[in-house]
Coordinates of C-alpha atoms in Angstrom, one line a residue:
M1 CA 172.7 -20.8 204.7
T2 CA 171.6 -23.8 202.7
Q3 CA 169.0 -23.2 199.9
L4 CA 166.4 -24.6 202.3
D5 CA 167.5 -22.2 205.1
A6 CA 167.3 -19.2 202.8
A7 CA 164.0 -20.2 201.4
R8 CA 162.5 -20.6 204.8
A9 CA 163.8 -17.1 205.7
G10 CA 162.1 -15.7 202.7
T11 CA 165.3 -15.1 200.7
I12 CA 165.4 -15.7 196.9
T13 CA 168.9 -16.8 196.2
D14 CA 170.8 -16.4 192.9
A15 CA 170.3 -20.1 192.4
M16 CA 166.5 -19.7 192.7
E17 CA 166.6 -16.8 190.3
R18 CA 168.4 -19.0 187.8
V19 CA 166.1 -21.9 188.3
A20 CA 163.1 -19.7 187.8
E21 CA 164.6 -18.5 184.5
R22 CA 165.2 -22.0 183.2
E23 CA 161.7 -23.2 184.3
R24 CA 160.0 -20.0 183.2
V25 CA 158.2 -19.6 186.5
D26 CA 158.2 -16.8 189.2
P27 CA 161.2 -16.9 191.5
E28 CA 158.8 -16.7 194.5
F29 CA 157.2 -20.0 193.4
V30 CA 160.6 -21.6 193.4
R31 CA 161.4 -20.2 196.9
Q32 CA 158.2 -21.5 198.3
Q33 CA 158.6 -25.0 196.8
V34 CA 162.1 -25.3 198.3
A35 CA 160.9 -23.9 201.7
D36 CA 158.2 -26.5 201.8
G37 CA 160.6 -29.3 201.0
Q38 CA 158.7 -30.1 197.8
A39 CA 161.7 -29.2 195.6
V40 CA 165.5 -29.2 195.9
I41 CA 168.2 -27.2 194.2
P42 CA 171.4 -29.3 194.6
T43 CA 174.1 -26.7 194.8
N44 CA 177.3 -27.4 196.8
V45 CA 178.9 -24.2 197.7
N46 CA 182.2 -25.5 196.4
H47 CA 180.9 -26.5 192.9
D48 CA 181.8 -23.3 191.0
R49 CA 181.2 -24.8 187.6
L50 CA 177.5 -25.5 188.4
D51 CA 174.5 -24.1 186.5
P52 CA 171.7 -24.6 189.1
M53 CA 168.6 -26.7 188.4
V54 CA 165.6 -27.8 190.4
I55 CA 164.0 -31.2 191.1
G56 CA 160.4 -31.2 192.2
R57 CA 157.1 -32.6 190.9
E58 CA 155.8 -29.0 190.1
F59 CA 158.7 -28.5 187.7
A60 CA 159.7 -30.2 184.5
T61 CA 160.6 -33.9 185.0
K62 CA 164.4 -34.3 185.3
V63 CA 166.7 -37.1 184.2
N64 CA 169.9 -38.4 185.9
A65 CA 172.6 -40.3 184.2
N66 CA 174.8 -42.8 186.1
I67 CA 178.4 -43.0 185.1
G68 CA 181.5 -44.4 186.9
N69 CA 184.3 -47.0 186.6
S70 CA 184.7 -50.4 188.2
E71 CA 187.6 -52.6 189.2
E72 CA 187.5 -54.1 185.7
S73 CA 187.1 -51.0 183.6
G74 CA 187.3 -47.2 183.4
D75 CA 189.7 -44.3 184.0
S76 CA 189.5 -40.6 184.4
E77 CA 189.6 -39.9 180.6
T78 CA 186.9 -42.5 179.9
E79 CA 184.7 -41.1 182.6
L80 CA 185.1 -37.5 181.3
E81 CA 183.9 -38.8 177.9
K82 CA 180.8 -40.3 179.5
L83 CA 180.2 -37.0 181.4
H84 CA 180.5 -35.1 178.2
T85 CA 178.1 -37.5 176.4
A86 CA 175.6 -37.2 179.3
V87 CA 175.6 -33.4 179.4
H88 CA 175.5 -33.1 175.6
H89 CA 172.5 -35.4 175.4
G90 CA 170.5 -33.7 178.1
A91 CA 171.3 -35.2 181.5
D92 CA 170.0 -32.9 184.2
T93 CA 172.3 -34.4 186.8
V94 CA 175.1 -37.0 186.7
M95 CA 176.0 -39.6 189.4
D96 CA 179.5 -40.8 189.7
L97 CA 179.2 -44.4 190.9
S98 CA 182.9 -45.3 190.5
T99 CA 184.1 -48.2 192.6
G100 CA 187.5 -48.8 191.0
S101 CA 190.8 -46.9 191.2
D102 CA 191.5 -43.2 191.0
L103 CA 188.3 -42.3 192.7
D104 CA 189.5 -38.8 193.9
E105 CA 191.0 -38.0 190.5
I106 CA 187.8 -39.0 188.6
R107 CA 185.6 -37.1 191.0
T108 CA 187.7 -33.9 190.9
A109 CA 187.8 -34.0 187.1
N110 CA 184.0 -34.5 186.9
L111 CA 183.3 -31.6 189.2
A112 CA 185.7 -29.3 187.3
H113 CA 184.0 -30.0 184.0
S114 CA 180.4 -30.5 184.9
P115 CA 177.8 -27.7 184.7
V116 CA 175.2 -30.1 186.1
P117 CA 174.9 -31.4 189.7
I118 CA 177.2 -34.3 190.5
G119 CA 176.0 -37.0 192.9
T120 CA 177.9 -39.8 194.6
V121 CA 177.4 -42.8 196.9
P122 CA 180.0 -42.2 199.6
I123 CA 179.9 -45.8 201.0
Y124 CA 181.5 -47.0 197.7
E125 CA 184.7 -45.1 198.4
A126 CA 184.6 -46.0 202.1
V127 CA 184.6 -49.7 201.2
T128 CA 187.7 -49.3 199.0
R129 CA 189.6 -47.8 202.0
V130 CA 189.3 -51.0 204.1
E131 CA 190.4 -54.6 203.7
D132 CA 186.9 -56.0 204.4
P133 CA 183.5 -54.1 204.4
T134 CA 182.8 -55.4 207.9
E135 CA 185.8 -53.2 209.1
L136 CA 183.9 -50.0 208.1
T137 CA 183.6 -47.6 211.0
T138 CA 181.4 -44.6 211.6
E139 CA 184.5 -42.4 211.6
R140 CA 185.5 -43.7 208.2
L141 CA 182.1 -43.1 206.7
L142 CA 181.9 -39.6 208.1
S143 CA 185.4 -38.8 206.9
V144 CA 184.6 -39.8 203.3
I145 CA 181.3 -37.9 203.3
E146 CA 183.0 -34.8 204.5
K147 CA 185.9 -35.1 202.0
Q148 CA 183.4 -35.5 199.1
A149 CA 181.4 -32.5 200.4
Q150 CA 184.5 -30.4 200.5
Q151 CA 185.3 -31.4 196.9
G152 CA 182.0 -30.0 195.7
V153 CA 179.6 -33.0 195.4
D154 CA 176.1 -31.6 195.1
Y155 CA 174.0 -34.6 196.4
M156 CA 174.8 -37.9 198.0
T157 CA 172.9 -41.1 198.3
I158 CA 172.9 -42.2 201.9
H159 CA 171.4 -45.6 202.7
A160 CA 170.5 -44.7 206.2
G161 CA 167.0 -46.3 206.0
V162 CA 168.2 -49.9 206.0
R163 CA 167.7 -51.0 209.7
L164 CA 168.9 -54.1 211.4
E165 CA 165.3 -55.0 212.2
H166 CA 164.5 -54.9 208.5
L167 CA 166.9 -57.6 207.4
P168 CA 164.7 -60.6 208.3
L169 CA 162.0 -59.2 206.1
T170 CA 164.2 -59.9 203.0
D171 CA 164.1 -63.6 203.7
G172 CA 162.3 -65.4 200.9
R173 CA 162.8 -62.7 198.4
T174 CA 163.4 -63.8 194.8
T175 CA 166.4 -61.5 194.3
G176 CA 167.4 -60.6 197.8
I177 CA 169.1 -57.2 198.4
V178 CA 170.1 -55.7 195.0
S179 CA 171.3 -52.3 196.1
R180 CA 175.1 -52.2 196.3
G181 CA 175.0 -49.9 199.3
G182 CA 172.1 -51.8 200.9
S183 CA 173.9 -55.2 200.5
I184 CA 177.2 -53.8 202.0
L185 CA 175.4 -52.4 205.0
A186 CA 173.2 -55.5 205.5
K187 CA 176.4 -57.7 205.6
W188 CA 178.0 -55.2 208.0
M189 CA 175.0 -55.3 210.3
E190 CA 174.7 -59.1 210.2
D191 CA 178.5 -59.6 211.0
N192 CA 178.6 -56.9 213.7
Q193 CA 175.1 -57.4 215.1
A194 CA 174.8 -53.7 215.3
E195 CA 172.6 -51.0 213.8
N196 CA 173.3 -49.3 210.5
P197 CA 176.1 -46.7 211.2
L198 CA 174.5 -44.3 208.7
Y199 CA 171.3 -44.4 210.7
T200 CA 173.0 -44.0 214.1
A201 CA 175.2 -41.2 212.8
F202 CA 172.5 -39.5 210.8
D203 CA 172.6 -36.2 212.8
E204 CA 176.4 -36.0 212.3
I205 CA 175.9 -36.6 208.5
C206 CA 173.3 -33.9 208.3
A207 CA 175.6 -31.5 210.0
I208 CA 178.3 -32.1 207.3
L209 CA 175.8 -31.8 204.5
S210 CA 174.3 -28.6 205.9
E211 CA 177.7 -27.0 206.0
Y212 CA 178.3 -27.4 202.3
D213 CA 174.6 -27.4 201.2
V214 CA 174.8 -31.0 199.9
T215 CA 171.4 -32.4 199.1
I216 CA 170.7 -35.8 200.7
S217 CA 169.3 -38.4 198.5
L218 CA 167.9 -41.0 200.9
G219 CA 168.8 -44.3 199.3
D220 CA 166.4 -47.3 198.9
G221 CA 168.7 -50.0 200.0
L222 CA 165.9 -52.6 200.1
R223 CA 164.3 -51.7 196.7
P224 CA 162.9 -54.7 194.8
G225 CA 165.2 -56.2 192.2
S226 CA 162.4 -58.2 190.5
L227 CA 158.7 -58.0 190.0
A228 CA 158.2 -60.7 192.5
D229 CA 159.7 -58.6 195.3
A230 CA 157.9 -55.3 194.5
G231 CA 155.8 -53.8 197.3
D232 CA 157.0 -56.3 199.9
P233 CA 157.3 -55.7 203.7
A234 CA 161.0 -55.0 203.4
Q235 CA 160.6 -52.2 200.9
Y236 CA 157.8 -50.5 202.8
A237 CA 159.5 -50.9 206.2
E238 CA 162.5 -49.0 204.8
L239 CA 160.2 -46.4 203.3
E240 CA 158.7 -45.6 206.7
T241 CA 162.2 -45.0 208.0
L242 CA 162.9 -42.8 205.0
G243 CA 159.9 -40.7 206.0
E244 CA 161.4 -40.3 209.5
L245 CA 164.8 -39.4 208.1
T246 CA 163.3 -36.8 205.7
R247 CA 161.9 -34.8 208.6
R248 CA 165.1 -35.1 210.6
A249 CA 167.2 -33.8 207.7
W250 CA 164.8 -30.9 207.2
D251 CA 165.3 -30.0 210.8
H252 CA 169.0 -29.6 210.0
G253 CA 168.2 -27.4 207.0
V254 CA 169.3 -30.1 204.6
Q255 CA 167.5 -30.5 201.3
V256 CA 166.0 -33.9 200.8
M257 CA 165.0 -36.2 197.9
V258 CA 164.0 -39.8 198.3
E259 CA 165.0 -42.7 196.1
G260 CA 162.6 -45.3 194.8
P261 CA 162.4 -48.7 193.0
G262 CA 163.5 -50.7 191.2
H263 CA 161.4 -53.3 189.5
V264 CA 157.6 -52.8 189.8
P265 CA 154.6 -54.1 187.7
M266 CA 153.1 -51.4 185.6
D267 CA 149.8 -51.4 187.5
E268 CA 151.5 -50.9 190.9
I269 CA 153.7 -47.9 190.0
A270 CA 151.3 -45.0 190.6
G271 CA 150.3 -46.5 193.9
Q272 CA 154.0 -46.7 195.0
V273 CA 154.6 -43.1 194.0
E274 CA 151.6 -41.9 195.9
R275 CA 152.6 -43.9 198.9
Q276 CA 156.1 -42.3 199.0
Q277 CA 154.6 -38.8 198.6
S278 CA 152.4 -39.5 201.6
V279 CA 155.0 -41.1 203.9
C280 CA 157.8 -38.6 203.0
D281 CA 155.6 -35.4 203.2
G282 CA 155.9 -34.6 199.5
A283 CA 159.8 -34.7 199.3
P284 CA 160.8 -35.1 195.7
F285 CA 160.8 -38.8 194.5
Y286 CA 163.8 -39.9 192.5
V287 CA 163.2 -43.3 190.8
L288 CA 165.3 -45.9 189.1
G289 CA 163.1 -46.9 186.2
P290 CA 161.2 -48.8 187.5
L291 CA 161.5 -51.8 185.2
V292 CA 158.0 -53.2 184.3
T293 CA 159.3 -56.6 183.3
D294 CA 162.3 -58.7 184.0
I295 CA 162.6 -60.6 180.7
A296 CA 164.7 -58.3 178.5
P297 CA 168.4 -58.1 179.4
G298 CA 170.0 -55.9 176.7
Y299 CA 166.9 -53.8 176.4
D300 CA 166.3 -52.6 179.9
H301 CA 166.5 -49.0 178.9
I302 CA 163.2 -49.7 177.2
T303 CA 161.6 -51.9 180.0
S304 CA 162.5 -49.2 182.5
A305 CA 161.6 -46.2 180.4
I306 CA 158.0 -47.5 180.2
G307 CA 157.9 -47.6 184.0
A308 CA 159.6 -44.3 184.3
T309 CA 157.0 -42.6 182.2
E310 CA 154.3 -43.9 184.4
A311 CA 156.2 -42.9 187.6
A312 CA 156.7 -39.4 186.3
R313 CA 153.1 -39.1 185.3
A314 CA 152.1 -40.1 188.9
G315 CA 154.4 -37.5 190.4
A316 CA 158.0 -38.7 190.4
A317 CA 160.3 -35.6 190.1
M318 CA 163.5 -37.2 188.7
L319 CA 164.1 -40.4 186.7
C320 CA 167.4 -42.2 187.0
Y321 CA 168.2 -43.7 183.6
V322 CA 168.9 -47.3 182.9
T323 CA 171.1 -48.2 179.9
P324 CA 171.0 -51.2 177.6
K325 CA 173.9 -52.7 179.7
E326 CA 171.9 -52.8 182.9
H327 CA 172.4 -56.2 184.7
L328 CA 175.1 -57.1 182.1
G329 CA 178.1 -54.8 182.2
L330 CA 179.6 -51.3 182.6
P331 CA 178.0 -48.9 180.2
D332 CA 180.2 -47.0 177.7
A333 CA 179.5 -43.6 176.1
E334 CA 177.1 -45.0 173.5
D335 CA 175.1 -46.8 176.2
V336 CA 174.9 -43.5 178.1
R337 CA 173.5 -41.9 174.9
D338 CA 170.9 -44.6 174.4
G339 CA 169.9 -44.5 178.0
L340 CA 169.5 -40.8 178.0
A341 CA 167.4 -40.8 174.8
A342 CA 165.0 -43.3 176.3
Y343 CA 164.6 -41.3 179.6
R344 CA 164.3 -37.9 178.0
I345 CA 161.5 -39.4 176.0
A346 CA 159.9 -40.8 179.2
A347 CA 160.3 -37.5 181.0
H348 CA 158.9 -35.4 178.2
A349 CA 156.0 -37.8 177.6
A350 CA 155.0 -37.6 181.2
D351 CA 155.2 -33.8 181.1
V352 CA 152.9 -33.7 178.1
A353 CA 150.5 -36.1 179.8
N354 CA 150.5 -34.0 182.9
G355 CA 149.7 -30.9 180.9
R356 CA 153.0 -29.2 181.9
E357 CA 152.7 -25.7 180.4
G358 CA 154.3 -25.5 177.0
A359 CA 155.6 -29.1 176.9
R360 CA 153.4 -30.1 173.9
E361 CA 154.6 -27.3 171.8
W362 CA 157.8 -29.1 171.0
D363 CA 155.8 -32.0 169.6
D364 CA 153.6 -29.7 167.6
A365 CA 156.6 -27.9 166.1
L366 CA 158.2 -31.1 164.9
S367 CA 154.9 -32.4 163.5
E368 CA 154.5 -29.2 161.5
A369 CA 158.0 -29.5 160.1
R370 CA 157.4 -33.1 159.2
Y371 CA 154.2 -32.3 157.3
A372 CA 156.0 -29.5 155.5
F373 CA 158.9 -31.8 154.5
D374 CA 161.2 -29.4 156.2
W375 CA 163.9 -31.9 156.9
Q376 CA 166.4 -29.4 158.3
R377 CA 163.9 -28.2 160.8
Q378 CA 163.0 -31.8 161.8
F379 CA 166.6 -32.5 162.5
E380 CA 166.9 -29.3 164.6
L381 CA 163.9 -30.2 166.7
A382 CA 164.7 -33.9 167.1
L383 CA 165.6 -35.2 170.6
D384 CA 168.9 -36.4 169.1
P385 CA 169.5 -34.3 166.0
E386 CA 172.7 -36.2 165.0
R387 CA 171.0 -39.6 165.0
A388 CA 167.9 -38.3 163.2
R389 CA 170.0 -36.9 160.4
A390 CA 172.3 -39.9 160.2
F391 CA 169.3 -42.3 159.9
H392 CA 167.8 -40.2 157.2
D393 CA 171.0 -39.9 155.2
Q394 CA 171.7 -43.7 155.4
T395 CA 169.3 -44.3 152.5
L396 CA 168.8 -40.8 151.0
P397 CA 172.1 -39.0 151.3
G398 CA 173.0 -35.7 149.8
D399 CA 171.6 -32.2 150.0
N400 CA 169.1 -32.7 147.2
Y401 CA 167.1 -35.0 149.4
E402 CA 166.7 -32.4 152.2
T403 CA 163.8 -30.8 150.4
A404 CA 162.4 -34.0 149.0
R405 CA 158.7 -34.7 149.6
F406 CA 159.3 -38.3 150.7
C407 CA 161.8 -40.5 152.6
S408 CA 162.9 -44.1 151.9
M409 CA 160.2 -45.5 154.1
C410 CA 157.5 -45.1 151.5
G411 CA 159.3 -43.5 148.5
V412 CA 157.8 -40.8 146.4
E413 CA 154.8 -42.8 145.1
F414 CA 153.5 -44.0 148.4
C415 CA 154.3 -41.1 150.7
S416 CA 151.0 -40.5 152.5
M417 CA 151.8 -36.9 153.4
R418 CA 152.7 -36.0 149.8
I419 CA 149.5 -37.7 148.6
D420 CA 147.4 -35.8 151.2
Q421 CA 149.0 -32.5 150.3
D422 CA 148.4 -33.0 146.6
A423 CA 144.8 -33.8 147.2
R424 CA 144.3 -30.6 149.3
D425 CA 146.1 -28.6 146.6
E426 CA 143.7 -30.0 144.0
G427 CA 140.8 -28.9 146.1
G428 CA 139.5 -32.3 147.2
M429 CA 139.9 -31.5 150.9
D430 CA 140.2 -28.4 153.0
E431 CA 143.6 -26.9 153.4
I432 CA 145.4 -27.5 156.7
E433 CA 146.0 -24.2 158.5
I434 CA 148.6 -23.5 161.2
D435 CA 147.5 -20.8 163.6
D436 CA 150.8 -18.9 163.4
T437 CA 152.4 -18.1 160.0
D438 CA 155.7 -19.1 161.4
G439 CA 154.4 -22.3 163.0
T440 CA 154.8 -23.4 166.6
D441 CA 157.9 -22.1 168.3
P442 CA 158.9 -23.9 171.6
E443 CA 161.4 -21.2 172.3
T444 CA 158.7 -18.6 172.9
S445 CA 156.5 -21.0 175.0
Q446 CA 156.3 -21.2 178.8
A447 CA 158.0 -24.7 178.7
A448 CA 161.0 -25.3 180.9
A449 CA 164.4 -25.6 179.2
V450 CA 164.2 -29.4 179.2
N451 CA 161.0 -29.2 177.2
R452 CA 162.5 -27.0 174.5
P453 CA 164.8 -28.3 171.7
P454 CA 167.5 -28.9 171.0
V455 CA 168.3 -31.1 174.0
G456 CA 171.9 -30.6 174.8
T457 CA 174.4 -28.7 176.7
H458 CA 173.3 -26.6 179.7
D459 CA 174.6 -23.1 179.0
T460 CA 176.3 -21.8 182.2
A461 CA 176.9 -18.3 180.8
A462 CA 173.6 -17.1 182.2
G463 CA 174.2 -18.7 185.6
P464 CA 175.0 -16.9 188.8
T465 CA 178.7 -17.7 188.5
D466 CA 181.1 -17.0 185.6
S467 CA 182.5 -20.5 185.2
P468 CA 185.0 -21.5 182.5
G469 CA 184.4 -24.1 179.9
A470 CA 180.7 -23.2 179.3
D471 CA 180.7 -25.0 175.9
D472 CA 181.3 -28.5 177.5

């Protein structure tokens, strides 16, 4: 049975038990959320290395990292370095979007080394198997989907919501169709004057995904690629189809999440999230950004993290990171690190804003360490401990500065916290008291694992399977 089948039958699986442990909630709550389609646990039966996690608006906000090669760059070793960087810096899932050579080798290596769910977009591989995208057949697409499912891919983006009748709605757009999968399928439909094969074969696709318990991620092939195109008829026509496909997939026992935009003005984001939740009956929303402005190539990890925070605050369950290289080039390991930092901040900020139980305790613990000039504790609690330490040590290197009551920002004479502490010690102001003598400890809170420092490797040792390489 799939996780959805088991949940509907009243069975709490090993994966649900593990998810409940990581989220610090009751296993029955996890089961009910999965049964209702409000959460997914991407767990391909053939991904033995996996440490299960959950995606749903009632759980901690998750972050996905995209990696993958292209025809111009990337091999298996490079992609494994990106995977390691992503997992080390807190990615909850990783999507392999490779479009170049050695696709099977890269995918197999990623699955063998990844304790987090791996996602793919099967049409990318299918296109590389034909001379021209217009030569794609339903049989070829189904064959690639089944092969990747057999390999252990945990979730797949399927752009089945792009319909032939939707294409005229994209006329007059500023940036046309910006989804790779969406543009490939649009050209195929135009040239063949036929319906999207992923839509017509949707029941067959669901049968394959159900067999291996692959979660379907319904792709937004008509998402807006600019603020000017946000919320247009093409985007919303596809969304209506995604709502239909959500219910059809559930009928097959397939877990479903729905992908979202894109580029959206800040004031429209919450409305778009609420619309998706209504149309798709609460299926988890997985958003790319969205970018809230189009003016900052090279900094789109920032423009998009702003929108991602708002989307998560409004109910988006998982955020797909954007790196500084977005729109410009293939990201390397350092870009993966920067993109993840921006999105872990966005996810955590939204959890704090939404009052997620225990989330704020991480912030409080770091603030207490900062006021106490406990530099070592600050570094341990930091989102990226290595970078925090490195930045501090650039100007104040050496162990003697780890207990100093100042940093190079203000120096000893102008450090506001030192001045404040001295004034309180001299009796000019009341002492600041911390409720607990040991300070705030996120480890003992009810916060989910992603809201407790240090962000880093998922430990598979406590998972339902005894997988090798748990220190990746």
